[in-house]
Coordinates of C-alpha atoms in Angstrom, one line a residue:
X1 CA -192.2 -85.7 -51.3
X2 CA -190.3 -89.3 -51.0
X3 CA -191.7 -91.5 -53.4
X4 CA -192.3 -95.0 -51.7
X5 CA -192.6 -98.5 -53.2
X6 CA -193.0 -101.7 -52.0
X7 CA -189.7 -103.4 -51.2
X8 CA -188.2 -106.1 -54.0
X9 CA -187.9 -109.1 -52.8
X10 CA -184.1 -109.4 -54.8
X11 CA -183.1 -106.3 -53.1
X12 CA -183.4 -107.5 -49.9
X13 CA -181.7 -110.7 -50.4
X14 CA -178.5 -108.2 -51.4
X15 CA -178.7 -106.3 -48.5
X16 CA -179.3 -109.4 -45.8
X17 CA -176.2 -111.3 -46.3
X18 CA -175.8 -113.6 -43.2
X19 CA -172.2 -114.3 -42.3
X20 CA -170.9 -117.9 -42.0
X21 CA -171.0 -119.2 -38.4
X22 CA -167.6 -119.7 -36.8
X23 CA -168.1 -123.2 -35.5
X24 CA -164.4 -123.3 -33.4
X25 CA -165.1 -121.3 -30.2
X26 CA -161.4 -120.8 -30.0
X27 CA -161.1 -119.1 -33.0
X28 CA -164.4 -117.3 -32.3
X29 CA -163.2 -115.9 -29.5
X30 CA -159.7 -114.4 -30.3
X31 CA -161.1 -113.1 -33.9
X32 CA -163.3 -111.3 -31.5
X33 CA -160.2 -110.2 -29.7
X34 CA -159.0 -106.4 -31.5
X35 CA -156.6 -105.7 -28.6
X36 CA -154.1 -106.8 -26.0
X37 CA -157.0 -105.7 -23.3
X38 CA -159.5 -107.7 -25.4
X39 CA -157.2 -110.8 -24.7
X40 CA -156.6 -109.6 -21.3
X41 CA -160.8 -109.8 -21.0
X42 CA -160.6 -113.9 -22.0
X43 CA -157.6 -114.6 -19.8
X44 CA -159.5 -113.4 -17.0
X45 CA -162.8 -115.2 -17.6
X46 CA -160.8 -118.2 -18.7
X47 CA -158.2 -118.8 -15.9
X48 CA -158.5 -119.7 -12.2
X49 CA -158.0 -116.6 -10.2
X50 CA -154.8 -117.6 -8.1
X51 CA -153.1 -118.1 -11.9
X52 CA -154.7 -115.4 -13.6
X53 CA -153.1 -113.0 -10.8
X54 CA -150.1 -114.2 -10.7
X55 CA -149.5 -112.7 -14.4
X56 CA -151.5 -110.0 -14.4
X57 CA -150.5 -108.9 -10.8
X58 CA -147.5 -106.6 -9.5
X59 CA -145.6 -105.8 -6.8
X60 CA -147.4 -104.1 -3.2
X61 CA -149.8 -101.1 -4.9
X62 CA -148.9 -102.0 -8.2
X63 CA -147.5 -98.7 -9.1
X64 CA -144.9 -99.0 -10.9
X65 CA -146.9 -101.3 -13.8
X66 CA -150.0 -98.9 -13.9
X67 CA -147.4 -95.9 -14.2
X68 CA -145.2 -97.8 -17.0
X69 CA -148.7 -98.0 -18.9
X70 CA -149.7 -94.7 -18.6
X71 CA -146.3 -93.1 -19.6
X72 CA -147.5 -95.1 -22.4
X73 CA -150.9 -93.7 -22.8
X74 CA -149.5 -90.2 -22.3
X75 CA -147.6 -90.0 -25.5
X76 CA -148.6 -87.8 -28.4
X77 CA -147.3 -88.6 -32.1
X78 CA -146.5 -86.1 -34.5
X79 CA -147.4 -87.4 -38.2
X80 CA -145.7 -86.2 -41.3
X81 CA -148.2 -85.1 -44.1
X82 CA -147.8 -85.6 -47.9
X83 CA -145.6 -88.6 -46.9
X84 CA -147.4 -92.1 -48.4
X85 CA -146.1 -94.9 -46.9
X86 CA -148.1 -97.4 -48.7
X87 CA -145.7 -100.4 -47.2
X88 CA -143.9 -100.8 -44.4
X89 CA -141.1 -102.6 -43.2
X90 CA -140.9 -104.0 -39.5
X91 CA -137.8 -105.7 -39.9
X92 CA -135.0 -105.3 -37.0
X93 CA -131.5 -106.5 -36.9
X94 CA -130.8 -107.0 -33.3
X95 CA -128.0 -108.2 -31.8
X96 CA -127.0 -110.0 -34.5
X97 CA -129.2 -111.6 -36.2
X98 CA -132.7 -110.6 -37.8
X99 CA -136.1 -110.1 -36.3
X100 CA -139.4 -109.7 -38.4
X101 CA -140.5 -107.3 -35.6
X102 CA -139.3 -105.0 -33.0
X103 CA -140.1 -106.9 -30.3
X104 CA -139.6 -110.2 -29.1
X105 CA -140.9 -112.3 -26.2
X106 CA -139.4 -111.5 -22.9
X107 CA -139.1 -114.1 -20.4
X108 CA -141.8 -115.5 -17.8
X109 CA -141.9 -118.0 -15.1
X110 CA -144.1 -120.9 -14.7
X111 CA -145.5 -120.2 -17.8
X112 CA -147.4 -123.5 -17.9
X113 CA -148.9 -122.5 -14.6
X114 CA -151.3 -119.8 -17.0
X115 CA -152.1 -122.9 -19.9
X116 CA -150.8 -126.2 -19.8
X117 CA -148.8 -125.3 -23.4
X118 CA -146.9 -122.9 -21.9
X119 CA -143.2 -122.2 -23.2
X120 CA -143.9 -124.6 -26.6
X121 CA -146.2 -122.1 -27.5
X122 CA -144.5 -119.3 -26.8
X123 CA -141.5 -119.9 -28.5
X124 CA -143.6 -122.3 -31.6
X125 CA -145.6 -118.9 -32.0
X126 CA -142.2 -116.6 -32.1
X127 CA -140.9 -119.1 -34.8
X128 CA -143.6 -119.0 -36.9
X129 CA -143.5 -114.5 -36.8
X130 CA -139.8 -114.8 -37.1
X131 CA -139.1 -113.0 -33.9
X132 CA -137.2 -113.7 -30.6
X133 CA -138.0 -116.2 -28.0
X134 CA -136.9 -115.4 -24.8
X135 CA -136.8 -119.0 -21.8
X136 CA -136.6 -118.1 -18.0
X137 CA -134.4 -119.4 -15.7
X138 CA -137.8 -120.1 -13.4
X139 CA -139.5 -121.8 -16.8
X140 CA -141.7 -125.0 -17.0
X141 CA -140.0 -126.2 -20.6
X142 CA -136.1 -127.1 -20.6
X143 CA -133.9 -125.6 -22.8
X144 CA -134.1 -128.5 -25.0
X145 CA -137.6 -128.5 -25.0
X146 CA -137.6 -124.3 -26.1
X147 CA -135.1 -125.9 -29.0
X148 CA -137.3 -128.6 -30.4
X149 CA -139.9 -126.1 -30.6
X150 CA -138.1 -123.1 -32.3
X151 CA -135.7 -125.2 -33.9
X152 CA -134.8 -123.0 -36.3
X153 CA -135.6 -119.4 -35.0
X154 CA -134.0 -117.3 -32.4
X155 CA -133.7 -118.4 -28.8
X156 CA -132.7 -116.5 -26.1
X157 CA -132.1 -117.4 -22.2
X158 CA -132.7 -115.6 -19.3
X159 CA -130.5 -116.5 -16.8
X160 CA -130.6 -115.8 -12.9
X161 CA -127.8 -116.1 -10.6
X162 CA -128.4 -118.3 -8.2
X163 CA -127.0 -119.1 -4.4
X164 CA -125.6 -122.2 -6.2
X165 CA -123.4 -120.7 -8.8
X166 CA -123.0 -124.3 -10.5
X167 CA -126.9 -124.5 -11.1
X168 CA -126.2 -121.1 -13.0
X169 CA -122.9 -121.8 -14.7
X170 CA -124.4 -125.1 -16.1
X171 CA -127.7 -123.6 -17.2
X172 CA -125.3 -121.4 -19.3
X173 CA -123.4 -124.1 -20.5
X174 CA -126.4 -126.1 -21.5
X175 CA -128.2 -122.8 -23.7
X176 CA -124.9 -122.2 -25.6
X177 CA -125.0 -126.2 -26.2
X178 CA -128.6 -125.6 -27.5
X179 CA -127.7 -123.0 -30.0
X180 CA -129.1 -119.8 -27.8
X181 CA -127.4 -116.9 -29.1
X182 CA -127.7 -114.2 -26.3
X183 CA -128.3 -114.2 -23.1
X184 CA -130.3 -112.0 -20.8
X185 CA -128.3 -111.7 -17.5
X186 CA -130.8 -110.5 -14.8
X187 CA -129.8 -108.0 -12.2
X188 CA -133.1 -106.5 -10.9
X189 CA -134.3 -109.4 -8.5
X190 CA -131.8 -110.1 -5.5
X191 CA -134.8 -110.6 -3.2
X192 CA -138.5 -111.0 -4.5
X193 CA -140.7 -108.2 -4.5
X194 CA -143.6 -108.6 -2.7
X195 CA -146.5 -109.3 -4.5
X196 CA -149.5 -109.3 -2.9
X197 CA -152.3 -111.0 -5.0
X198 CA -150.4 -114.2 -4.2
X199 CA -149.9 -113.8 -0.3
X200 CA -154.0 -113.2 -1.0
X201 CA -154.8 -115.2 -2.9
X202 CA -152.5 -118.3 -1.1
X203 CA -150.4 -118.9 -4.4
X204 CA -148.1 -121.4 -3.9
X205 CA -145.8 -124.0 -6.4
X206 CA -147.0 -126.3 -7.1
X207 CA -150.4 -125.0 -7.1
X208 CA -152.3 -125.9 -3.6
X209 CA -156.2 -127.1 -3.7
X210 CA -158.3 -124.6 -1.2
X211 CA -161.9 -124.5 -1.3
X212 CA -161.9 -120.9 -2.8
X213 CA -159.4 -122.5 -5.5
X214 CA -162.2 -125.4 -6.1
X215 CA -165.1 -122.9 -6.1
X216 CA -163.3 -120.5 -8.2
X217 CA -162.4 -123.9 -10.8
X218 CA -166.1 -124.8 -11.1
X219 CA -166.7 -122.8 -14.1
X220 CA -163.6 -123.0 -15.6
X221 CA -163.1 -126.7 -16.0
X222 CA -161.0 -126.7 -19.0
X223 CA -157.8 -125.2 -17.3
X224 CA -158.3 -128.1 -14.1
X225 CA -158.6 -130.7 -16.9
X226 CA -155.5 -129.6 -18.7
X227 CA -153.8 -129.3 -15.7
X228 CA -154.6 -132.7 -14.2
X229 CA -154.0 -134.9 -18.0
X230 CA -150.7 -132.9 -18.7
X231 CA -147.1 -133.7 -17.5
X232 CA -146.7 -132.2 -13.5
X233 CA -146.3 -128.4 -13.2
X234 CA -142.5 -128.0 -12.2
X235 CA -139.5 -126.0 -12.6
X236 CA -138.0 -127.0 -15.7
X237 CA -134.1 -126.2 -15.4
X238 CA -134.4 -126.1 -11.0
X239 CA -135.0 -129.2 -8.4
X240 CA -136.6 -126.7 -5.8
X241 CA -140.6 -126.7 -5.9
X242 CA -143.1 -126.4 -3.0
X243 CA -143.5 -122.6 -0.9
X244 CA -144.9 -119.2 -2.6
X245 CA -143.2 -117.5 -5.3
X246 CA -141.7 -115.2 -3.1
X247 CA -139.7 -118.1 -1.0
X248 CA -138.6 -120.0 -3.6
X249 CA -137.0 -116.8 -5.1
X250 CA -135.4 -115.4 -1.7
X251 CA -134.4 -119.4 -1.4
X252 CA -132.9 -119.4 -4.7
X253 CA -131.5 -115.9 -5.5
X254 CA -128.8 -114.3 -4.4
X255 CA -128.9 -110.5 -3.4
X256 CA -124.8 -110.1 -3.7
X257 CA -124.4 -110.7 -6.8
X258 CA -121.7 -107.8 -8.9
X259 CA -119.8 -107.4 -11.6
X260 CA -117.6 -110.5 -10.4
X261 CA -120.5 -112.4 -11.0
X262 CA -120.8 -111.2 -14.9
X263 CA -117.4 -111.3 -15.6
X264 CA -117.6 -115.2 -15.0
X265 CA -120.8 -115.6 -17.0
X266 CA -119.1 -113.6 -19.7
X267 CA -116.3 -116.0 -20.0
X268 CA -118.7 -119.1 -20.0
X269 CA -121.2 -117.2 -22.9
X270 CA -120.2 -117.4 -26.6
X271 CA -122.8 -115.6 -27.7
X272 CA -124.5 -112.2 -27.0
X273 CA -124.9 -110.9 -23.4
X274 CA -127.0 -108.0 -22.4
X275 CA -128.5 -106.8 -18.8
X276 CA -131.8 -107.3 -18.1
X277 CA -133.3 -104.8 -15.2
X278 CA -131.6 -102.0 -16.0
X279 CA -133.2 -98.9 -14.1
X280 CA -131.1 -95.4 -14.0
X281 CA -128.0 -93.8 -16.7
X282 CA -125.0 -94.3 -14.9
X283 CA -125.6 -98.3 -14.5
X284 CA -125.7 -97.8 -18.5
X285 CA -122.9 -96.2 -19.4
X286 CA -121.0 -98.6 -16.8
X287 CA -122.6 -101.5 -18.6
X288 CA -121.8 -100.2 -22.1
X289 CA -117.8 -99.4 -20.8
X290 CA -117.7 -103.0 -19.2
X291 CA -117.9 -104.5 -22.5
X292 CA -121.6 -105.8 -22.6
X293 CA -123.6 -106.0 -25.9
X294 CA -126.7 -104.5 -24.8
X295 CA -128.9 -103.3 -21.9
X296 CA -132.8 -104.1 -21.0
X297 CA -134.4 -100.8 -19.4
X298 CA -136.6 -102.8 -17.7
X299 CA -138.8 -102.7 -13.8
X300 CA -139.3 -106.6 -14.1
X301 CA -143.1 -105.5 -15.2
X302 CA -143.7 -103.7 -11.7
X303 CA -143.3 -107.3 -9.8
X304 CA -140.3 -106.3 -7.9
X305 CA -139.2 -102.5 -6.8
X306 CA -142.6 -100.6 -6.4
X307 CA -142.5 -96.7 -7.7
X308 CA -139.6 -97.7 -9.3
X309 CA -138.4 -96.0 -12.7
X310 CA -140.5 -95.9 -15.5
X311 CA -138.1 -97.4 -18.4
X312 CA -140.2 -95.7 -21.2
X313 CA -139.2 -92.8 -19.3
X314 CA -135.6 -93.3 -18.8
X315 CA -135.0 -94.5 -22.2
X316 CA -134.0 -91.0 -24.3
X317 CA -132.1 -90.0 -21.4
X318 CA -130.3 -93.5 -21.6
X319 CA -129.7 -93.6 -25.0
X320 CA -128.3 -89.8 -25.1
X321 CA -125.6 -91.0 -22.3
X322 CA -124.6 -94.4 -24.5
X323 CA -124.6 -93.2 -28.0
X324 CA -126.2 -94.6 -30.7
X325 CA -123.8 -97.1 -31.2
X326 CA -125.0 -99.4 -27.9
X327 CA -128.2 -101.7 -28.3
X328 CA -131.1 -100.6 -25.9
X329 CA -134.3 -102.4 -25.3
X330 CA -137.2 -101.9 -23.2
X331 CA -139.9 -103.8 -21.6
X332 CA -142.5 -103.0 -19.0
X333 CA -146.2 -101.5 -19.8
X334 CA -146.1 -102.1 -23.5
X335 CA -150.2 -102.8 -24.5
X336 CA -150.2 -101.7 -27.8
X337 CA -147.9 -102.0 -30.9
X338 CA -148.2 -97.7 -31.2
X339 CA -145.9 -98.4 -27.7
X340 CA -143.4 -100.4 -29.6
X341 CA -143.2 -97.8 -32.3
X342 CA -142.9 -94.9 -29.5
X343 CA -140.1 -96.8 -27.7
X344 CA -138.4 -97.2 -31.2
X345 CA -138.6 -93.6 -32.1
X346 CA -137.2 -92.2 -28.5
X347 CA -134.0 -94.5 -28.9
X348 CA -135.2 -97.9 -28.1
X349 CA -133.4 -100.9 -30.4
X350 CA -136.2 -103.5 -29.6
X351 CA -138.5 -104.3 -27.0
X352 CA -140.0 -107.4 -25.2
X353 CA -143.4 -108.3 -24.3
X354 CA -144.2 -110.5 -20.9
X355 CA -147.8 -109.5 -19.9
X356 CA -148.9 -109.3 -23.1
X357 CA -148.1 -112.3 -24.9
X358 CA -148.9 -114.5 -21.6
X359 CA -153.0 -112.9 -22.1
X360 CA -152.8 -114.3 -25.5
X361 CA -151.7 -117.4 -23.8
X362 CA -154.3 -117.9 -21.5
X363 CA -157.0 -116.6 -23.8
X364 CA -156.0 -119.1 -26.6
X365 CA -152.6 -121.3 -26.3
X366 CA -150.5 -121.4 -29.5
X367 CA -153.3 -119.7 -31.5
X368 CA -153.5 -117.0 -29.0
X369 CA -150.1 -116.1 -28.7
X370 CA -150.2 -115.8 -32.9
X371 CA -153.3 -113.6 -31.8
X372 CA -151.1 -111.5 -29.4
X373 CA -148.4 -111.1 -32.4
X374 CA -151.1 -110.6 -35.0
X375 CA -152.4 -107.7 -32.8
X376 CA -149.5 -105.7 -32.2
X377 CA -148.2 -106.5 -35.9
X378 CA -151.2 -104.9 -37.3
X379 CA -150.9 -101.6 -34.8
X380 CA -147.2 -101.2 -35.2
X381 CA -147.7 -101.5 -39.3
X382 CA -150.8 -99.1 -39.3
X383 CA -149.5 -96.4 -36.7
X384 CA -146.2 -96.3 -38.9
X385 CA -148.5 -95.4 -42.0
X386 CA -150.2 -93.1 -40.0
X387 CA -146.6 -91.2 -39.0
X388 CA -145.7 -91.0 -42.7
X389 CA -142.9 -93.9 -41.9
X390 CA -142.1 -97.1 -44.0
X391 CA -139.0 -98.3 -42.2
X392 CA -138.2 -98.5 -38.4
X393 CA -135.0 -96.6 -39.1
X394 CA -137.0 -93.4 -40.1
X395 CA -138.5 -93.2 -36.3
X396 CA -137.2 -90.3 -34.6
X397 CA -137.6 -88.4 -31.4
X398 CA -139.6 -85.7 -32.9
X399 CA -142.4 -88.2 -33.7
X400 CA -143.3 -88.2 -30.1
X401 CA -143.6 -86.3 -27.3
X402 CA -144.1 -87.5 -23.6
X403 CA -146.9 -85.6 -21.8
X404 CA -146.1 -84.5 -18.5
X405 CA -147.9 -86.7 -15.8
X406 CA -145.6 -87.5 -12.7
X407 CA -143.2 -84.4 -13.0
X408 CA -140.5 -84.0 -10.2
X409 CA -140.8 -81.5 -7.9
X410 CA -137.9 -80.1 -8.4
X411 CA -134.4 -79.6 -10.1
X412 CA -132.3 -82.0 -7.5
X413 CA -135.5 -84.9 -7.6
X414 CA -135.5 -84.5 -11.4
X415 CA -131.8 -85.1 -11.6
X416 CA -132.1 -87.7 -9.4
X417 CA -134.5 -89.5 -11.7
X418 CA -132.6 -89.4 -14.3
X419 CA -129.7 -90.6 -12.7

């Protein structure tokens, strides 16, 4: 029989403790945030459509991004029992120089297009977590600009080559004068993919007033208003504006770039070179013999070839061809900091976020982008715990393996895959 009394008064005073009202909606709303896709959720409500789509978007179907996240998804770990890792260490050297974390942020364009503090944020964020900060070619904050806002971290530049190799050689000139130490020289984007949410939605640079483009801005007033009070939306290291994203690439880019073109940039780069766009083994190995310091596997997040490799994918098979003695990093897909540490434990040196730090972005500005780093901090730290790890170095292949999704049909297709 359960013996009942009336309820003490004290007693329930213990049990109904109210918590303290967060009074700054900003911070309400990224504490809320547990995840990249929680970000994701607020960038969405938060951002015009055209702008929102132009970040979250892809190329044609949009295969190549939703398969790069699923070879992510479709990983199982493998944990070591009996194995306390009570701390863990994140650190990374990385091609030269020290990161708190194994990742870094990967260059975007027209950053400021997604909220107004754009590139300032990005890198002020990677300054404050002691990791990389990548600028774009196609950026809205001048290399200076990146500089006065990372002053003392790591910067990195992203450089395209462009019809006008002078534009290119003196962007170069200009990062190594700003103290950048490596540069990311892009290969995968002779012409522009073709990215449909824009063509939809009628994105154009500088952004073009429609009435869809007013109706969707009604409830989102706070993105119009920083957009009107702020400095104009521009290129920050180009002169051309004005057409889609897709004209003012074919416009600017060149699709014959080669190996004549890198030897040059070579010469003019002090510091660190690697490829960016990097997308099958024997473009690796050539890479590694032609004196580079690194590679990027990298798709360019699905926004240019569709069904194109899945660098997750082609990263053991990349590092087994190079050695271990060759840095390798990896973008494309990565949602989650258990990603990160799966990319690290097949082979990958480092990686770089783009999607995911640009959610954090729109979601928040500065304190969002901290949100984003917070986020995947706190996933790589507690999925390493998990694993029985407490240094990156530890990670191996046998932590993971990669569950068979897209499978080729057959020994030649399989080869060629690879290849």
């Amino acid at each position: 029989m359960v013996q009942r009394q009336l309820p003490n008064p004290a007693e329930l005073l213990e049990l109904m403790k109210f918590k303290k009202p967060e009074l700054d909606g900003r911070k309400r709303r990224l504490d809320a945030a547990l995840t990249i896709y929680d970000l994701r959720t607020i960038a969405k409500r938060r951002t015009p459509k055209a702008a929102f789509d132009y970040t979250d978007g892809a190329a044609e179907g949009e295969l190549s991004l939703a398969r790069a996240r699923q070879a992510f998804e479709d990983v199982e770990f493998h944990p070591g029992i009996l194995k306390p890792a009570p701390t863990v260490d994140t650190s990374v050297e990385i091609l030269g120089g020290p990161s708190a974390l194994p990742f870094g942020i990967a260059p975007t364009g027209f950053t400021r297009l997604m909220q107004t503090e754009g590139e300032t944020a990005g890198a002020g964020a990677a300054a404050a977590a002691g990791i990389p900060f990548t600028l774009s070619t196609l950026g809205t904050t001048s290399i200076e600009g990146v500089k006065a806002a990372n002053p003392n971290g790591r910067n990195w530049f992203q450089l395209y080559v462009m019809r006008d190799r002078e534009i290119s050689y003196e962007l170069t000139r200009r990062a190594a004068a700003a103290g950048f130490d490596t540069l990311q020289f892009t290969v995968d984007t002779p012409v522009a993919g073709a990215r449909l949410r824009d063509k939809r939605n009628g994105f154009s640079i500088p952004p073009q007033l429609t009435l869809g483009t007013i109706i969707n801005a009604i409830p989102r007033p706070w993105w119009w208003y920083d957009f009107l009070t702020t400095p104009k939306l521009e290129f920050a290291s180009l002169s051309t504006t004005g057409g889609t994203v897709g004209e003012l690439l074919d416009a600017a880019m060149d699709p014959t770039i080669s190996y004549d073109d890198l030897a040059v940039i070579r010469d003019l780069w002090p510091g660190k070179i690697v490829i960016k766009g990097v997308q099958n083994v024997e473009d690796s190995v050539r890479l590694k013999d032609a004196g580079v310091d690194g590679i990027v596997l990298s798709n360019h997040g699905g926004r240019q070839l569709d069904r194109a490799p899945i660098p997750f994918r082609l990263l053991p098979h990349v590092r087994r061809a190079v050695g271990d003695d060759f840095t390798v990093m990896v973008d494309t897909g990565i949602m989650n900091g258990a990603d990160i540490v799966a990319s690290v434990a097949l082979g990958a040196d480092f990686t770089l976020i783009g999607r995911a730090y640009l959610y954090g972005l729109m979601a928040g500005g500065r304190q969002g982008v901290d949100r984003t780093i917070a986020i995947l901090r706190t996933e790589i730290e507690r999925t390493m715990r998990l694993l029985g790890v407490s240094t990156l170095a530890e990670l191996e292949p046998k932590h993971v393996t990669q569950l068979a999704r897209l499978v080729p049909v057959a020994d030649g297709a399989a080869e060629s895959v690879v290849r």
